[in-house]
Each structure stands twice: as C-alpha cells, then as structure tokens.
GROMACS .gro file of C-alpha atoms in nm:
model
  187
    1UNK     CA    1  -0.306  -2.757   1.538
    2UNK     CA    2  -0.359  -2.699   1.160
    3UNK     CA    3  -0.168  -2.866   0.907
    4UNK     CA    4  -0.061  -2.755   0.571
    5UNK     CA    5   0.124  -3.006   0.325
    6UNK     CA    6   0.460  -2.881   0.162
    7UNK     CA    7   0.472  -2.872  -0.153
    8UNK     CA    8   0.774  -2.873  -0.413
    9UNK     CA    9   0.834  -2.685  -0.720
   10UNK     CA   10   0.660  -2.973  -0.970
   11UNK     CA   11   0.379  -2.961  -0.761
   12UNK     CA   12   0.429  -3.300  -0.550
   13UNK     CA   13   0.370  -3.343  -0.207
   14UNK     CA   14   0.691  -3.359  -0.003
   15UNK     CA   15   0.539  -3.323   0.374
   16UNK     CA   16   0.349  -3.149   0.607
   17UNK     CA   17   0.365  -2.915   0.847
   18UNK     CA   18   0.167  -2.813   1.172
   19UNK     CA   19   0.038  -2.419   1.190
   20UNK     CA   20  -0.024  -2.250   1.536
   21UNK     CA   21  -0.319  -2.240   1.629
   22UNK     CA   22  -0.256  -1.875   1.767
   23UNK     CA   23  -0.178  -1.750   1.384
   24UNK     CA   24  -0.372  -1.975   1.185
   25UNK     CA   25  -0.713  -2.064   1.364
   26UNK     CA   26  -0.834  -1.787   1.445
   27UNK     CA   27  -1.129  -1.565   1.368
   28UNK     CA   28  -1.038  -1.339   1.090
   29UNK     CA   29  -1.141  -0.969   1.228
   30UNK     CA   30  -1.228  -0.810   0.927
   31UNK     CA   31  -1.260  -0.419   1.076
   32UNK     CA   32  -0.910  -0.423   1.201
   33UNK     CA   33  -0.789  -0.587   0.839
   34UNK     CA   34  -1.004  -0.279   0.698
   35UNK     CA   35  -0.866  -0.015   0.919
   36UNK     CA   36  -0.499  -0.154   0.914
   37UNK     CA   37  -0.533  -0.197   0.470
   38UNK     CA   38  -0.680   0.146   0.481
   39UNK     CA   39  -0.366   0.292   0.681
   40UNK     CA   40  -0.137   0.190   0.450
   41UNK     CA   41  -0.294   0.327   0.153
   42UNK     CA   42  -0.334   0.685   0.353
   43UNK     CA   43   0.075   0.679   0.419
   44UNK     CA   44   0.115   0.584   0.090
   45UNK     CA   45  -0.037   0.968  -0.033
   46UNK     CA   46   0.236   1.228  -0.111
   47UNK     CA   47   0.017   1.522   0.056
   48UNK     CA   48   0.252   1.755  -0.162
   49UNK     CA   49  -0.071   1.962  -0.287
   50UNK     CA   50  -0.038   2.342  -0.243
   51UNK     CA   51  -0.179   2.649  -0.323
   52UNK     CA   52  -0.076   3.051  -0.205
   53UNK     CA   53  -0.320   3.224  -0.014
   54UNK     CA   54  -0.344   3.647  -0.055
   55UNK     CA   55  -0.036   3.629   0.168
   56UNK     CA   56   0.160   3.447  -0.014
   57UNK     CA   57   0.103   3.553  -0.374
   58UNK     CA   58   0.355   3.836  -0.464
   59UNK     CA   59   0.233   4.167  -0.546
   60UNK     CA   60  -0.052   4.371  -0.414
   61UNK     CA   61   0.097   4.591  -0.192
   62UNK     CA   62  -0.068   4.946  -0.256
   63UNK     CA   63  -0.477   4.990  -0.275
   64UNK     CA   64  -0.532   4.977  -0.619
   65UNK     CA   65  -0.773   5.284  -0.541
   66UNK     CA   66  -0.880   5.512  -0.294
   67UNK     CA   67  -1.143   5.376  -0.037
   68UNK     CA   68  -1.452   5.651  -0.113
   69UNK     CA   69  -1.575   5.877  -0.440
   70UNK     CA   70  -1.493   5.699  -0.714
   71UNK     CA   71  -1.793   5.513  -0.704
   72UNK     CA   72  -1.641   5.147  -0.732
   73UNK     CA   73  -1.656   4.885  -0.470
   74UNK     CA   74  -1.355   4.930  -0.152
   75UNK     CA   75  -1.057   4.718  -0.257
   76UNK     CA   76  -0.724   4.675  -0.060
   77UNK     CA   77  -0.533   4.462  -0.286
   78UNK     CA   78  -0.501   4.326  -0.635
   79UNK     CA   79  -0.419   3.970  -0.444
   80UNK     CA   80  -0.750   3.915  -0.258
   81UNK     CA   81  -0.921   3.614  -0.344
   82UNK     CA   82  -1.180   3.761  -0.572
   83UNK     CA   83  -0.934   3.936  -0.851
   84UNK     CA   84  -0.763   3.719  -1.109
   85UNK     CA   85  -0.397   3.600  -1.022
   86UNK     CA   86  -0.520   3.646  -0.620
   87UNK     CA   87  -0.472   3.419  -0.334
   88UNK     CA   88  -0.672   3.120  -0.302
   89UNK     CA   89  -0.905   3.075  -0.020
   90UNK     CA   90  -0.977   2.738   0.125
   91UNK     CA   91  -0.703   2.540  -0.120
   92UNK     CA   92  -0.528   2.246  -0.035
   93UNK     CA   93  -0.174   2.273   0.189
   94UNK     CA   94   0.101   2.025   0.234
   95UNK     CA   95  -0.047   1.764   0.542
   96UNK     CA   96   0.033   1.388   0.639
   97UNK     CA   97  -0.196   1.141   0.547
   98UNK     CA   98  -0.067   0.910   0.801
   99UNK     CA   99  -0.302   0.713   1.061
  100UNK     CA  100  -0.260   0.567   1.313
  101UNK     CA  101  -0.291   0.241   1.379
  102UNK     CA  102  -0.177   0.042   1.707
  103UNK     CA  103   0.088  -0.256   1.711
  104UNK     CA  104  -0.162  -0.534   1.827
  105UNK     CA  105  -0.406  -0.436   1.585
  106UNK     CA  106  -0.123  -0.424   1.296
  107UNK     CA  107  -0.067  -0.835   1.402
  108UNK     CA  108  -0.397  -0.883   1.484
  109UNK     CA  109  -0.534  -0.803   1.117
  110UNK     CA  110  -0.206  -1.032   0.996
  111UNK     CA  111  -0.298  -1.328   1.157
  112UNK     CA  112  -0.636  -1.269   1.087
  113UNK     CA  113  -0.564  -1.249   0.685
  114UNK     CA  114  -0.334  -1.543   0.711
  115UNK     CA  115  -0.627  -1.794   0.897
  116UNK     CA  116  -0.861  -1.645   0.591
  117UNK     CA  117  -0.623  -1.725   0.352
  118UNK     CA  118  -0.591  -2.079   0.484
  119UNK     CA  119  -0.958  -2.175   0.542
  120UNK     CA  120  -1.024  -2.053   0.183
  121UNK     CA  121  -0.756  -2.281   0.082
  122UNK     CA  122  -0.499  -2.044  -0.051
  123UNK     CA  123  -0.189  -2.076   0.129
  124UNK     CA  124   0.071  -2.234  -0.006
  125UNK     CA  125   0.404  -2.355   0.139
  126UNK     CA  126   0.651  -2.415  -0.117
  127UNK     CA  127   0.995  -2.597  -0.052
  128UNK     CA  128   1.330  -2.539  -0.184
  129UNK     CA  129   1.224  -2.242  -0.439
  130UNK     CA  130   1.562  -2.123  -0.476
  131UNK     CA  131   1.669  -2.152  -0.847
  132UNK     CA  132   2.003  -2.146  -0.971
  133UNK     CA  133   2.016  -1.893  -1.214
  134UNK     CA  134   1.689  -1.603  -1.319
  135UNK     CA  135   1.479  -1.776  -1.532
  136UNK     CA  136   1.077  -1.659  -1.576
  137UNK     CA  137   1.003  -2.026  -1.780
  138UNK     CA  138   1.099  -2.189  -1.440
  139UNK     CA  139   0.896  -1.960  -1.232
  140UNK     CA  140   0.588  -1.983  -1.471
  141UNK     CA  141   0.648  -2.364  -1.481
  142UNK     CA  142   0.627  -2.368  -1.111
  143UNK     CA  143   0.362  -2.221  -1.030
  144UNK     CA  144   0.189  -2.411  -1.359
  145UNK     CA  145   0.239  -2.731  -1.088
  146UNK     CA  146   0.115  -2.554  -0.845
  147UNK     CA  147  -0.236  -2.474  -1.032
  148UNK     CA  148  -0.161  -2.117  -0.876
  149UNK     CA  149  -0.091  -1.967  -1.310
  150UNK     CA  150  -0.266  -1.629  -1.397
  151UNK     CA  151  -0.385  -1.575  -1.041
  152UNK     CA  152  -0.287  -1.296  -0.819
  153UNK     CA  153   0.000  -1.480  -0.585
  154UNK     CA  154   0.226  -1.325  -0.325
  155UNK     CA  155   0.560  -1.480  -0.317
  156UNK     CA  156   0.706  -1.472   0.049
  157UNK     CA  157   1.081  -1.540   0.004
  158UNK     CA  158   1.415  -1.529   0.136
  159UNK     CA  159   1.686  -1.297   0.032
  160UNK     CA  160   1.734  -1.509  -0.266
  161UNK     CA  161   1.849  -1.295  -0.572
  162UNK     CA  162   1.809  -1.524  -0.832
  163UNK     CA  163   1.438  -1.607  -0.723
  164UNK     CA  164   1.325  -1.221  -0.685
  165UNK     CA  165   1.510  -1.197  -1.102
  166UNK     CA  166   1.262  -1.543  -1.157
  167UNK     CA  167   0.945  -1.390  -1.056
  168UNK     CA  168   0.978  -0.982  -1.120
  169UNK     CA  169   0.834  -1.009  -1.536
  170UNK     CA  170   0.526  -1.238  -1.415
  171UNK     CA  171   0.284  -0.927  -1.377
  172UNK     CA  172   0.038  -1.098  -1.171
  173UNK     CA  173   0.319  -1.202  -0.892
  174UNK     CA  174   0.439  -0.980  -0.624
  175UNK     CA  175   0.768  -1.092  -0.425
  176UNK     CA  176   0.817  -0.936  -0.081
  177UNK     CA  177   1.070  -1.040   0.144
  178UNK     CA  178   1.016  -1.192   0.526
  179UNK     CA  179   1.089  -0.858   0.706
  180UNK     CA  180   0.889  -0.645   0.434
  181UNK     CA  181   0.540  -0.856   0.484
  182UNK     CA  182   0.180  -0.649   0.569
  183UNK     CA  183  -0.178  -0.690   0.560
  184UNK     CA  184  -0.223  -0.517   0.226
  185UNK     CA  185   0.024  -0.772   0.054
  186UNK     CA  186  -0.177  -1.054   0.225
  187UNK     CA  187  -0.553  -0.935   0.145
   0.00000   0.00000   0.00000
C-alpha cells in the first residue's frame, strides 16, 4: 500500500494516509488515457456545420433553356452545383462527434492518470480546505504553502461554495467537484 502525507492549508504535515494499491500502483496505460482524453474532446464538438445541397437551395425549378440548338452546354437547373448561388456538393452536414469508449476503459485510464500523477509526485491531499468566507488571497496563500503557485492544479472538492468563490479568479486552477471528475481534468 502507498502512502501519501496530508497536508494542511499552511503547508504542514498533519498525517498520512494509505492509497490502494488497485488505484494507485498500477501501470499507467497510456493508449487507453489517449483514447479516453481524445473522446472527450470529440463530444465536446458542436457538429452544427451545414450546407444545402441542389435540393435544398430554393429556386431552380424550370430549365433555364432548352436541351438542343442553342448551341450552349445542357443545363437543368440554375441550382446545380456548378452555377453561382447552387447547391453544394460534398459540404459538411450536422453529425455527432461522439465515440465511444467502454466503462472499464473510462476507469482504467483514471486510475492509470492518478498512479502517474503520484509516482511523478504530484498529488496532493489537502485537509480541511473549506474557508469561511470567498477570499482569492487565502486560496493563493494556500497553495503558496503548498509550493503548488503558478502551476496548472486541479482542485478536487466538496460541494463547498465558499471554496469554488476562493479558487474561480486563479486562472491557472480548475475546481471540479467529486461526481464531475475525468481523465482530461486529471492529465
């Protein structure tokens, strides 16, 4: 079993911890972190892109001249592709970017970015970060203790109001609460 020490919000020691060895020991898989990072990013596309083929621009409905003698090439419509204000041929249409991506592997590439995180020494267990009224000077002072200022941290909290208020201006902080936490957040 791992163990972590707990630290407080000046920075001191104020215990330990053991990890499981299931979560925290392990060999991070770093295709399944890949695929799983790179599934999130695809949901996270719109896919609202469109464009109106020659049956769905308006107009168009007559030959704009007869097929044979006036020496011009055959045209059916003013709305095929190759005449200005025409359809579009092989434009984008509305789609899902989703992937997907199967429950194991989803937990799989989470405990595998948590055991990186800790054998590169960047986990951090914090206790009693609950402050009693929004203040950014405490949250900047904290994690000033915690030798953690001006890097990229992600703060895994509670439901705690007053810490979310706290950490929100520090633009190098991301909060996410317990039930909200993924791979990309992690990585």
């Amino acid at each position: 079993m791992a163990t972590i020490e707990i630290k407080d919000v000046k920075g001191a020691a104020a215990g330990t911890v053991e990890l499981s060895d299931a979560v925290f020991a392990i060999e991070p898989n770093v295709p399944v972190m890949h695929r799983t990072v790179k599934a999130q990013q695809a949901s996270w596309r719109q896919g609202t892109a469109n464009t109106r083929t020659r049956g769905m621009v308006r107009g168009g409905g007559k030959k704009p001249w007869r097929q044979k003698g006036t020496g011009r090439a055959r045209q059916g419509t003013i709305r095929a592709p190759q005449w200005v204000g025409g359809g579009t041929v092989f434009g984008p249409h509305t789609r899902s970017y989703d992937k997907k991506v199967n429950k194991k592997e989803i937990k799989l590439a989470m405990r595998s970015a948590l055991s990186g995180k800790l054998a590169d020494g960047e986990l951090y267990i914090v206790k009693d970060m609950d402050f009693e009224k929004p203040c950014t000077k405490d949250a900047v002072a904290a994690l000033k203790a915690l030798g953690i200022e001006g890097r990229a941290t992600l703060v895994i909290g509670n439901e705690d109001i007053n810490t979310y208020k706290s950490f929100r201006n520090i633009p190098t902080v991301t909060i996410v609460p317990v039930c909200m936490i993924n791979t990309y957040d992690f990585l």
